[in-house]
Amino acid sequence: MNRNKPLTGKDGEVRSLGKSDVAGMKKVSALTASLKAKLKPRGRPIAETTKERITIRLSPDVVDKFRATGPGWQTRVDAALTDWLREHSPDDVAA
């Protein structure tokens, strides 16, 4: 910054800034670290392929066995069905 020349005049108004004034300036963020943290996106990042939310009725024994495996059990149900579909067709199952 041009330190030889004050940025304000006798009336308190900011003078026009020249190239040398701007060239010497540093970037300053008016936001505190805590405010910056609040602006960051929260939660799980959006996946490339999202899943569809549905309601499905399963046998209690199936649900119990998957729930017993802990958090992520619904993802494991999806993985099990995906694996089954590699070699089978839903048309092969009698309702």
PDB file of N, CA and C in Angstrom:
ATOM      1  N   MET A   1       0.829  -1.164   0.000  1.00  0.00           N
ATOM      2  CA  MET A   1       0.000   0.000   0.000  1.00  0.00           C
ATOM      3  C   MET A   1       0.878   1.233   0.000  1.00  0.00           C
ATOM      4  N   ASN A   2       0.405   2.294  -0.544  1.00  0.00           N
ATOM      5  CA  ASN A   2       1.140   3.549  -0.536  1.00  0.00           C
ATOM      6  C   ASN A   2       1.013   4.152   0.858  1.00  0.00           C
ATOM      7  N   ARG A   3       2.017   3.918   1.706  1.00  0.00           N
ATOM      8  CA  ARG A   3       1.941   4.333   3.107  1.00  0.00           C
ATOM      9  C   ARG A   3       2.242   5.820   3.278  1.00  0.00           C
ATOM     10  N   ASN A   4       2.732   6.442   2.268  1.00  0.00           N
ATOM     11  CA  ASN A   4       3.053   7.863   2.379  1.00  0.00           C
ATOM     12  C   ASN A   4       1.813   8.735   2.272  1.00  0.00           C
ATOM     13  N   LYS A   5       0.771   8.206   1.704  1.00  0.00           N
ATOM     14  CA  LYS A   5      -0.426   8.997   1.472  1.00  0.00           C
ATOM     15  C   LYS A   5      -1.597   8.356   2.225  1.00  0.00           C
ATOM     16  N   PRO A   6      -2.252   9.073   3.147  1.00  0.00           N
ATOM     17  CA  PRO A   6      -3.373   8.490   3.884  1.00  0.00           C
ATOM     18  C   PRO A   6      -4.521   8.112   2.960  1.00  0.00           C
ATOM     19  N   LEU A   7      -5.288   7.106   3.352  1.00  0.00           N
ATOM     20  CA  LEU A   7      -6.417   6.652   2.543  1.00  0.00           C
ATOM     21  C   LEU A   7      -7.629   7.568   2.674  1.00  0.00           C
ATOM     22  N   THR A   8      -7.661   8.367   3.733  1.00  0.00           N
ATOM     23  CA  THR A   8      -8.787   9.282   3.914  1.00  0.00           C
ATOM     24  C   THR A   8      -8.315  10.723   3.844  1.00  0.00           C
ATOM     25  N   GLY A   9      -9.218  11.583   3.386  1.00  0.00           N
ATOM     26  CA  GLY A   9      -8.903  13.012   3.308  1.00  0.00           C
ATOM     27  C   GLY A   9      -9.233  13.705   4.619  1.00  0.00           C
ATOM     28  N   LYS A  10      -9.085  15.042   4.642  1.00  0.00           N
ATOM     29  CA  LYS A  10      -9.359  15.824   5.851  1.00  0.00           C
ATOM     30  C   LYS A  10     -10.824  15.714   6.271  1.00  0.00           C
ATOM     31  N   ASP A  11     -11.712  15.482   5.310  1.00  0.00           N
ATOM     32  CA  ASP A  11     -13.146  15.372   5.612  1.00  0.00           C
ATOM     33  C   ASP A  11     -13.550  13.953   6.031  1.00  0.00           C
ATOM     34  N   GLY A  12     -12.590  13.039   6.067  1.00  0.00           N
ATOM     35  CA  GLY A  12     -12.866  11.669   6.483  1.00  0.00           C
ATOM     36  C   GLY A  12     -13.301  10.743   5.359  1.00  0.00           C
ATOM     37  N   GLU A  13     -13.413  11.272   4.156  1.00  0.00           N
ATOM     38  CA  GLU A  13     -13.816  10.457   3.016  1.00  0.00           C
ATOM     39  C   GLU A  13     -12.619   9.693   2.468  1.00  0.00           C
ATOM     40  N   VAL A  14     -12.887   8.484   1.996  1.00  0.00           N
ATOM     41  CA  VAL A  14     -11.824   7.676   1.397  1.00  0.00           C
ATOM     42  C   VAL A  14     -11.506   8.245   0.023  1.00  0.00           C
ATOM     43  N   ARG A  15     -10.206   8.430  -0.219  1.00  0.00           N
ATOM     44  CA  ARG A  15      -9.782   8.960  -1.513  1.00  0.00           C
ATOM     45  C   ARG A  15      -9.828   7.876  -2.576  1.00  0.00           C
ATOM     46  N   SER A  16      -9.722   8.222  -3.814  1.00  0.00           N
ATOM     47  CA  SER A  16      -9.634   7.256  -4.906  1.00  0.00           C
ATOM     48  C   SER A  16      -8.330   6.496  -4.765  1.00  0.00           C
ATOM     49  N   LEU A  17      -8.431   5.196  -4.907  1.00  0.00           N
ATOM     50  CA  LEU A  17      -7.243   4.367  -4.757  1.00  0.00           C
ATOM     51  C   LEU A  17      -6.568   4.179  -6.105  1.00  0.00           C
ATOM     52  N   GLY A  18      -5.259   4.229  -6.083  1.00  0.00           N
ATOM     53  CA  GLY A  18      -4.476   4.032  -7.295  1.00  0.00           C
ATOM     54  C   GLY A  18      -3.993   2.600  -7.410  1.00  0.00           C
ATOM     55  N   LYS A  19      -3.347   2.289  -8.522  1.00  0.00           N
ATOM     56  CA  LYS A  19      -2.840   0.926  -8.751  1.00  0.00           C
ATOM     57  C   LYS A  19      -1.845   0.511  -7.678  1.00  0.00           C
ATOM     58  N   SER A  20      -1.023   1.418  -7.228  1.00  0.00           N
ATOM     59  CA  SER A  20      -0.034   1.065  -6.199  1.00  0.00           C
ATOM     60  C   SER A  20      -0.715   0.754  -4.867  1.00  0.00           C
ATOM     61  N   ASP A  21      -1.844   1.423  -4.582  1.00  0.00           N
ATOM     62  CA  ASP A  21      -2.593   1.121  -3.357  1.00  0.00           C
ATOM     63  C   ASP A  21      -3.169  -0.298  -3.424  1.00  0.00           C
ATOM     64  N   VAL A  22      -3.798  -0.604  -4.542  1.00  0.00           N
ATOM     65  CA  VAL A  22      -4.442  -1.914  -4.709  1.00  0.00           C
ATOM     66  C   VAL A  22      -3.400  -3.031  -4.747  1.00  0.00           C
ATOM     67  N   ALA A  23      -2.271  -2.795  -5.398  1.00  0.00           N
ATOM     68  CA  ALA A  23      -1.235  -3.817  -5.521  1.00  0.00           C
ATOM     69  C   ALA A  23      -0.677  -4.223  -4.157  1.00  0.00           C
ATOM     70  N   GLY A  24      -0.656  -3.319  -3.218  1.00  0.00           N
ATOM     71  CA  GLY A  24      -0.103  -3.613  -1.904  1.00  0.00           C
ATOM     72  C   GLY A  24      -1.101  -4.174  -0.912  1.00  0.00           C
ATOM     73  N   MET A  25      -2.339  -4.346  -1.311  1.00  0.00           N
ATOM     74  CA  MET A  25      -3.365  -4.837  -0.382  1.00  0.00           C
ATOM     75  C   MET A  25      -3.275  -6.346  -0.192  1.00  0.00           C
ATOM     76  N   LYS A  26      -3.691  -6.788   0.987  1.00  0.00           N
ATOM     77  CA  LYS A  26      -3.750  -8.206   1.305  1.00  0.00           C
ATOM     78  C   LYS A  26      -5.208  -8.635   1.338  1.00  0.00           C
ATOM     79  N   LYS A  27      -5.451  -9.888   0.953  1.00  0.00           N
ATOM     80  CA  LYS A  27      -6.807 -10.420   1.031  1.00  0.00           C
ATOM     81  C   LYS A  27      -7.162 -10.626   2.496  1.00  0.00           C
ATOM     82  N   VAL A  28      -8.348 -10.200   2.856  1.00  0.00           N
ATOM     83  CA  VAL A  28      -8.824 -10.352   4.221  1.00  0.00           C
ATOM     84  C   VAL A  28     -10.229 -10.935   4.172  1.00  0.00           C
ATOM     85  N   SER A  29     -10.468 -11.902   5.009  1.00  0.00           N
ATOM     86  CA  SER A  29     -11.810 -12.471   5.102  1.00  0.00           C
ATOM     87  C   SER A  29     -12.500 -11.850   6.303  1.00  0.00           C
ATOM     88  N   ALA A  30     -13.686 -11.338   6.077  1.00  0.00           N
ATOM     89  CA  ALA A  30     -14.445 -10.726   7.167  1.00  0.00           C
ATOM     90  C   ALA A  30     -15.110 -11.778   8.042  1.00  0.00           C
ATOM     91  N   LEU A  31     -15.102 -13.031   7.591  1.00  0.00           N
ATOM     92  CA  LEU A  31     -15.755 -14.091   8.349  1.00  0.00           C
ATOM     93  C   LEU A  31     -14.774 -14.733   9.321  1.00  0.00           C
ATOM     94  N   THR A  32     -15.249 -14.976  10.514  1.00  0.00           N
ATOM     95  CA  THR A  32     -14.429 -15.680  11.497  1.00  0.00           C
ATOM     96  C   THR A  32     -14.405 -17.164  11.141  1.00  0.00           C
ATOM     97  N   ALA A  33     -13.490 -17.884  11.743  1.00  0.00           N
ATOM     98  CA  ALA A  33     -13.376 -19.321  11.474  1.00  0.00           C
ATOM     99  C   ALA A  33     -14.672 -20.051  11.834  1.00  0.00           C
ATOM    100  N   SER A  34     -15.325 -19.637  12.921  1.00  0.00           N
ATOM    101  CA  SER A  34     -16.563 -20.316  13.320  1.00  0.00           C
ATOM    102  C   SER A  34     -17.682 -20.072  12.314  1.00  0.00           C
ATOM    103  N   LEU A  35     -17.727 -18.876  11.734  1.00  0.00           N
ATOM    104  CA  LEU A  35     -18.749 -18.611  10.715  1.00  0.00           C
ATOM    105  C   LEU A  35     -18.443 -19.365   9.429  1.00  0.00           C
ATOM    106  N   LYS A  36     -17.175 -19.451   9.061  1.00  0.00           N
ATOM    107  CA  LYS A  36     -16.796 -20.204   7.861  1.00  0.00           C
ATOM    108  C   LYS A  36     -17.202 -21.669   8.009  1.00  0.00           C
ATOM    109  N   ALA A  37     -17.007 -22.234   9.210  1.00  0.00           N
ATOM    110  CA  ALA A  37     -17.354 -23.627   9.453  1.00  0.00           C
ATOM    111  C   ALA A  37     -18.853 -23.855   9.282  1.00  0.00           C
ATOM    112  N   LYS A  38     -19.655 -22.876   9.658  1.00  0.00           N
ATOM    113  CA  LYS A  38     -21.102 -23.011   9.532  1.00  0.00           C
ATOM    114  C   LYS A  38     -21.550 -22.957   8.081  1.00  0.00           C
ATOM    115  N   LEU A  39     -20.760 -22.369   7.196  1.00  0.00           N
ATOM    116  CA  LEU A  39     -21.122 -22.253   5.796  1.00  0.00           C
ATOM    117  C   LEU A  39     -20.785 -23.498   4.994  1.00  0.00           C
ATOM    118  N   LYS A  40     -19.943 -24.366   5.547  1.00  0.00           N
ATOM    119  CA  LYS A  40     -19.564 -25.583   4.833  1.00  0.00           C
ATOM    120  C   LYS A  40     -20.766 -26.509   4.743  1.00  0.00           C
ATOM    121  N   PRO A  41     -20.915 -27.211   3.609  1.00  0.00           N
ATOM    122  CA  PRO A  41     -22.020 -28.162   3.498  1.00  0.00           C
ATOM    123  C   PRO A  41     -21.916 -29.224   4.582  1.00  0.00           C
ATOM    124  N   ARG A  42     -23.046 -29.581   5.149  1.00  0.00           N
ATOM    125  CA  ARG A  42     -23.054 -30.583   6.207  1.00  0.00           C
ATOM    126  C   ARG A  42     -23.714 -31.853   5.716  1.00  0.00           C
ATOM    127  N   GLY A  43     -23.422 -32.923   6.404  1.00  0.00           N
ATOM    128  CA  GLY A  43     -24.048 -34.192   6.073  1.00  0.00           C
ATOM    129  C   GLY A  43     -23.243 -35.004   5.081  1.00  0.00           C
ATOM    130  N   ARG A  44     -23.851 -36.053   4.646  1.00  0.00           N
ATOM    131  CA  ARG A  44     -23.205 -36.988   3.738  1.00  0.00           C
ATOM    132  C   ARG A  44     -23.120 -36.390   2.337  1.00  0.00           C
ATOM    133  N   PRO A  45     -21.975 -36.538   1.672  1.00  0.00           N
ATOM    134  CA  PRO A  45     -21.880 -36.051   0.288  1.00  0.00           C
ATOM    135  C   PRO A  45     -22.846 -36.804  -0.628  1.00  0.00           C
ATOM    136  N   ILE A  46     -23.318 -36.141  -1.643  1.00  0.00           N
ATOM    137  CA  ILE A  46     -24.249 -36.764  -2.577  1.00  0.00           C
ATOM    138  C   ILE A  46     -23.506 -37.791  -3.419  1.00  0.00           C
ATOM    139  N   ALA A  47     -24.046 -38.995  -3.458  1.00  0.00           N
ATOM    140  CA  ALA A  47     -23.420 -40.086  -4.207  1.00  0.00           C
ATOM    141  C   ALA A  47     -23.688 -39.930  -5.700  1.00  0.00           C
ATOM    142  N   GLU A  48     -22.826 -40.563  -6.505  1.00  0.00           N
ATOM    143  CA  GLU A  48     -23.015 -40.523  -7.958  1.00  0.00           C
ATOM    144  C   GLU A  48     -24.341 -41.166  -8.347  1.00  0.00           C
ATOM    145  N   THR A  49     -24.606 -42.325  -7.761  1.00  0.00           N
ATOM    146  CA  THR A  49     -25.885 -42.989  -8.005  1.00  0.00           C
ATOM    147  C   THR A  49     -26.619 -43.038  -6.676  1.00  0.00           C
ATOM    148  N   THR A  50     -27.746 -42.390  -6.633  1.00  0.00           N
ATOM    149  CA  THR A  50     -28.509 -42.366  -5.390  1.00  0.00           C
ATOM    150  C   THR A  50     -29.510 -43.507  -5.379  1.00  0.00           C
ATOM    151  N   LYS A  51     -29.914 -43.877  -4.184  1.00  0.00           N
ATOM    152  CA  LYS A  51     -30.877 -44.951  -4.033  1.00  0.00           C
ATOM    153  C   LYS A  51     -32.274 -44.358  -3.945  1.00  0.00           C
ATOM    154  N   GLU A  52     -33.241 -45.179  -4.246  1.00  0.00           N
ATOM    155  CA  GLU A  52     -34.631 -44.749  -4.197  1.00  0.00           C
ATOM    156  C   GLU A  52     -35.244 -45.164  -2.870  1.00  0.00           C
ATOM    157  N   ARG A  53     -35.902 -44.223  -2.204  1.00  0.00           N
ATOM    158  CA  ARG A  53     -36.572 -44.536  -0.940  1.00  0.00           C
ATOM    159  C   ARG A  53     -37.914 -45.193  -1.253  1.00  0.00           C
ATOM    160  N   ILE A  54     -38.100 -46.386  -0.668  1.00  0.00           N
ATOM    161  CA  ILE A  54     -39.350 -47.134  -0.873  1.00  0.00           C
ATOM    162  C   ILE A  54     -39.806 -47.714   0.454  1.00  0.00           C
ATOM    163  N   THR A  55     -40.989 -48.250   0.467  1.00  0.00           N
ATOM    164  CA  THR A  55     -41.468 -49.028   1.596  1.00  0.00           C
ATOM    165  C   THR A  55     -41.565 -50.474   1.125  1.00  0.00           C
ATOM    166  N   ILE A  56     -40.977 -51.368   1.903  1.00  0.00           N
ATOM    167  CA  ILE A  56     -40.972 -52.783   1.518  1.00  0.00           C
ATOM    168  C   ILE A  56     -41.303 -53.609   2.758  1.00  0.00           C
ATOM    169  N   ARG A  57     -42.040 -54.668   2.564  1.00  0.00           N
ATOM    170  CA  ARG A  57     -42.396 -55.552   3.673  1.00  0.00           C
ATOM    171  C   ARG A  57     -41.532 -56.807   3.572  1.00  0.00           C
ATOM    172  N   LEU A  58     -40.767 -57.072   4.631  1.00  0.00           N
ATOM    173  CA  LEU A  58     -39.894 -58.240   4.674  1.00  0.00           C
ATOM    174  C   LEU A  58     -40.279 -59.110   5.862  1.00  0.00           C
ATOM    175  N   SER A  59     -39.919 -60.367   5.794  1.00  0.00           N
ATOM    176  CA  SER A  59     -40.171 -61.293   6.904  1.00  0.00           C
ATOM    177  C   SER A  59     -39.387 -60.835   8.128  1.00  0.00           C
ATOM    178  N   PRO A  60     -39.984 -60.985   9.305  1.00  0.00           N
ATOM    179  CA  PRO A  60     -39.293 -60.564  10.531  1.00  0.00           C
ATOM    180  C   PRO A  60     -37.935 -61.234  10.713  1.00  0.00           C
ATOM    181  N   ASP A  61     -37.820 -62.516  10.351  1.00  0.00           N
ATOM    182  CA  ASP A  61     -36.535 -63.207  10.522  1.00  0.00           C
ATOM    183  C   ASP A  61     -35.462 -62.614   9.614  1.00  0.00           C
ATOM    184  N   VAL A  62     -35.839 -62.202   8.405  1.00  0.00           N
ATOM    185  CA  VAL A  62     -34.873 -61.577   7.486  1.00  0.00           C
ATOM    186  C   VAL A  62     -34.409 -60.247   8.069  1.00  0.00           C
ATOM    187  N   VAL A  63     -35.360 -59.426   8.512  1.00  0.00           N
ATOM    188  CA  VAL A  63     -35.022 -58.120   9.082  1.00  0.00           C
ATOM    189  C   VAL A  63     -34.164 -58.293  10.334  1.00  0.00           C
ATOM    190  N   ASP A  64     -34.541 -59.213  11.208  1.00  0.00           N
ATOM    191  CA  ASP A  64     -33.781 -59.437  12.446  1.00  0.00           C
ATOM    192  C   ASP A  64     -32.339 -59.826  12.165  1.00  0.00           C
ATOM    193  N   LYS A  65     -32.142 -60.719  11.194  1.00  0.00           N
ATOM    194  CA  LYS A  65     -30.776 -61.164  10.885  1.00  0.00           C
ATOM    195  C   LYS A  65     -29.926 -60.026  10.323  1.00  0.00           C
ATOM    196  N   PHE A  66     -30.509 -59.210   9.461  1.00  0.00           N
ATOM    197  CA  PHE A  66     -29.740 -58.093   8.913  1.00  0.00           C
ATOM    198  C   PHE A  66     -29.518 -57.001   9.961  1.00  0.00           C
ATOM    199  N   ARG A  67     -30.539 -56.695  10.764  1.00  0.00           N
ATOM    200  CA  ARG A  67     -30.379 -55.676  11.814  1.00  0.00           C
ATOM    201  C   ARG A  67     -29.319 -56.088  12.824  1.00  0.00           C
ATOM    202  N   ALA A  68     -29.207 -57.377  13.076  1.00  0.00           N
ATOM    203  CA  ALA A  68     -28.228 -57.880  14.041  1.00  0.00           C
ATOM    204  C   ALA A  68     -26.797 -57.611  13.585  1.00  0.00           C
ATOM    205  N   THR A  69     -26.611 -57.319  12.302  1.00  0.00           N
ATOM    206  CA  THR A  69     -25.257 -57.042  11.798  1.00  0.00           C
ATOM    207  C   THR A  69     -24.824 -55.612  12.085  1.00  0.00           C
ATOM    208  N   GLY A  70     -25.728 -54.797  12.635  1.00  0.00           N
ATOM    209  CA  GLY A  70     -25.368 -53.438  13.043  1.00  0.00           C
ATOM    210  C   GLY A  70     -25.676 -52.385  11.995  1.00  0.00           C
ATOM    211  N   PRO A  71     -25.146 -51.172  12.238  1.00  0.00           N
ATOM    212  CA  PRO A  71     -25.402 -50.060  11.320  1.00  0.00           C
ATOM    213  C   PRO A  71     -24.994 -50.415   9.883  1.00  0.00           C
ATOM    214  N   GLY A  72     -25.807 -49.969   8.937  1.00  0.00           N
ATOM    215  CA  GLY A  72     -25.544 -50.263   7.534  1.00  0.00           C
ATOM    216  C   GLY A  72     -26.281 -51.495   7.054  1.00  0.00           C
ATOM    217  N   TRP A  73     -27.160 -52.023   7.902  1.00  0.00           N
ATOM    218  CA  TRP A  73     -27.853 -53.267   7.541  1.00  0.00           C
ATOM    219  C   TRP A  73     -28.711 -53.105   6.304  1.00  0.00           C
ATOM    220  N   GLN A  74     -29.306 -51.932   6.093  1.00  0.00           N
ATOM    221  CA  GLN A  74     -30.136 -51.732   4.906  1.00  0.00           C
ATOM    222  C   GLN A  74     -29.287 -51.764   3.633  1.00  0.00           C
ATOM    223  N   THR A  75     -28.073 -51.234   3.725  1.00  0.00           N
ATOM    224  CA  THR A  75     -27.149 -51.295   2.594  1.00  0.00           C
ATOM    225  C   THR A  75     -26.782 -52.741   2.294  1.00  0.00           C
ATOM    226  N   ARG A  76     -26.632 -53.551   3.358  1.00  0.00           N
ATOM    227  CA  ARG A  76     -26.321 -54.968   3.149  1.00  0.00           C
ATOM    228  C   ARG A  76     -27.498 -55.725   2.537  1.00  0.00           C
ATOM    229  N   VAL A  77     -28.724 -55.345   2.872  1.00  0.00           N
ATOM    230  CA  VAL A  77     -29.895 -55.948   2.230  1.00  0.00           C
ATOM    231  C   VAL A  77     -29.846 -55.629   0.738  1.00  0.00           C
ATOM    232  N   ASP A  78     -29.548 -54.374   0.410  1.00  0.00           N
ATOM    233  CA  ASP A  78     -29.448 -53.968  -0.992  1.00  0.00           C
ATOM    234  C   ASP A  78     -28.350 -54.757  -1.701  1.00  0.00           C
ATOM    235  N   ALA A  79     -27.203 -54.935  -1.043  1.00  0.00           N
ATOM    236  CA  ALA A  79     -26.090 -55.682  -1.639  1.00  0.00           C
ATOM    237  C   ALA A  79     -26.474 -57.146  -1.859  1.00  0.00           C
ATOM    238  N   ALA A  80     -27.202 -57.720  -0.900  1.00  0.00           N
ATOM    239  CA  ALA A  80     -27.615 -59.121  -1.032  1.00  0.00           C
ATOM    240  C   ALA A  80     -28.573 -59.289  -2.215  1.00  0.00           C
ATOM    241  N   LEU A  81     -29.511 -58.370  -2.348  1.00  0.00           N
ATOM    242  CA  LEU A  81     -30.438 -58.446  -3.478  1.00  0.00           C
ATOM    243  C   LEU A  81     -29.725 -58.232  -4.806  1.00  0.00           C
ATOM    244  N   THR A  82     -28.793 -57.288  -4.824  1.00  0.00           N
ATOM    245  CA  THR A  82     -28.015 -57.028  -6.040  1.00  0.00           C
ATOM    246  C   THR A  82     -27.232 -58.275  -6.439  1.00  0.00           C
ATOM    247  N   ASP A  83     -26.603 -58.916  -5.455  1.00  0.00           N
ATOM    248  CA  ASP A  83     -25.845 -60.138  -5.711  1.00  0.00           C
ATOM    249  C   ASP A  83     -26.764 -61.249  -6.233  1.00  0.00           C
ATOM    250  N   TRP A  84     -27.937 -61.391  -5.645  1.00  0.00           N
ATOM    251  CA  TRP A  84     -28.891 -62.409  -6.077  1.00  0.00           C
ATOM    252  C   TRP A  84     -29.323 -62.179  -7.522  1.00  0.00           C
ATOM    253  N   LEU A  85     -29.527 -60.900  -7.886  1.00  0.00           N
ATOM    254  CA  LEU A  85     -29.986 -60.577  -9.238  1.00  0.00           C
ATOM    255  C   LEU A  85     -28.945 -60.876 -10.323  1.00  0.00           C
ATOM    256  N   ARG A  86     -27.683 -61.053  -9.944  1.00  0.00           N
ATOM    257  CA  ARG A  86     -26.647 -61.369 -10.936  1.00  0.00           C
ATOM    258  C   ARG A  86     -26.903 -62.733 -11.579  1.00  0.00           C
ATOM    259  N   GLU A  87     -27.499 -63.649 -10.823  1.00  0.00           N
ATOM    260  CA  GLU A  87     -27.705 -65.005 -11.339  1.00  0.00           C
ATOM    261  C   GLU A  87     -29.168 -65.406 -11.420  1.00  0.00           C
ATOM    262  N   HIS A  88     -30.075 -64.552 -10.978  1.00  0.00           N
ATOM    263  CA  HIS A  88     -31.489 -64.889 -10.961  1.00  0.00           C
ATOM    264  C   HIS A  88     -32.308 -63.766 -11.581  1.00  0.00           C
ATOM    265  N   SER A  89     -33.558 -64.081 -11.824  1.00  0.00           N
ATOM    266  CA  SER A  89     -34.504 -63.088 -12.327  1.00  0.00           C
ATOM    267  C   SER A  89     -35.668 -63.006 -11.356  1.00  0.00           C
ATOM    268  N   PRO A  90     -36.200 -61.826 -11.107  1.00  0.00           N
ATOM    269  CA  PRO A  90     -37.379 -61.722 -10.249  1.00  0.00           C
ATOM    270  C   PRO A  90     -38.550 -62.551 -10.772  1.00  0.00           C
ATOM    271  N   ASP A  91     -38.580 -62.789 -12.077  1.00  0.00           N
ATOM    272  CA  ASP A  91     -39.657 -63.604 -12.667  1.00  0.00           C
ATOM    273  C   ASP A  91     -39.589 -65.057 -12.211  1.00  0.00           C
ATOM    274  N   ASP A  92     -38.417 -65.504 -11.738  1.00  0.00           N
ATOM    275  CA  ASP A  92     -38.232 -66.894 -11.308  1.00  0.00           C
ATOM    276  C   ASP A  92     -38.842 -67.174  -9.945  1.00  0.00           C
ATOM    277  N   VAL A  93     -39.224 -66.137  -9.191  1.00  0.00           N
ATOM    278  CA  VAL A  93     -39.719 -66.302  -7.842  1.00  0.00           C
ATOM    279  C   VAL A  93     -41.241 -66.324  -7.845  1.00  0.00           C
ATOM    280  N   ALA A  94     -41.806 -67.317  -7.207  1.00  0.00           N
ATOM    281  CA  ALA A  94     -43.269 -67.389  -7.088  1.00  0.00           C
ATOM    282  C   ALA A  94     -43.692 -66.512  -5.925  1.00  0.00           C
ATOM    283  N   ALA A  95     -44.754 -65.765  -6.105  1.00  0.00           N
ATOM    284  CA  ALA A  95     -45.233 -64.864  -5.055  1.00  0.00           C
ATOM    285  C   ALA A  95     -45.994 -65.594  -3.994  1.00  0.00           C
TER     286      ALA A  95
END
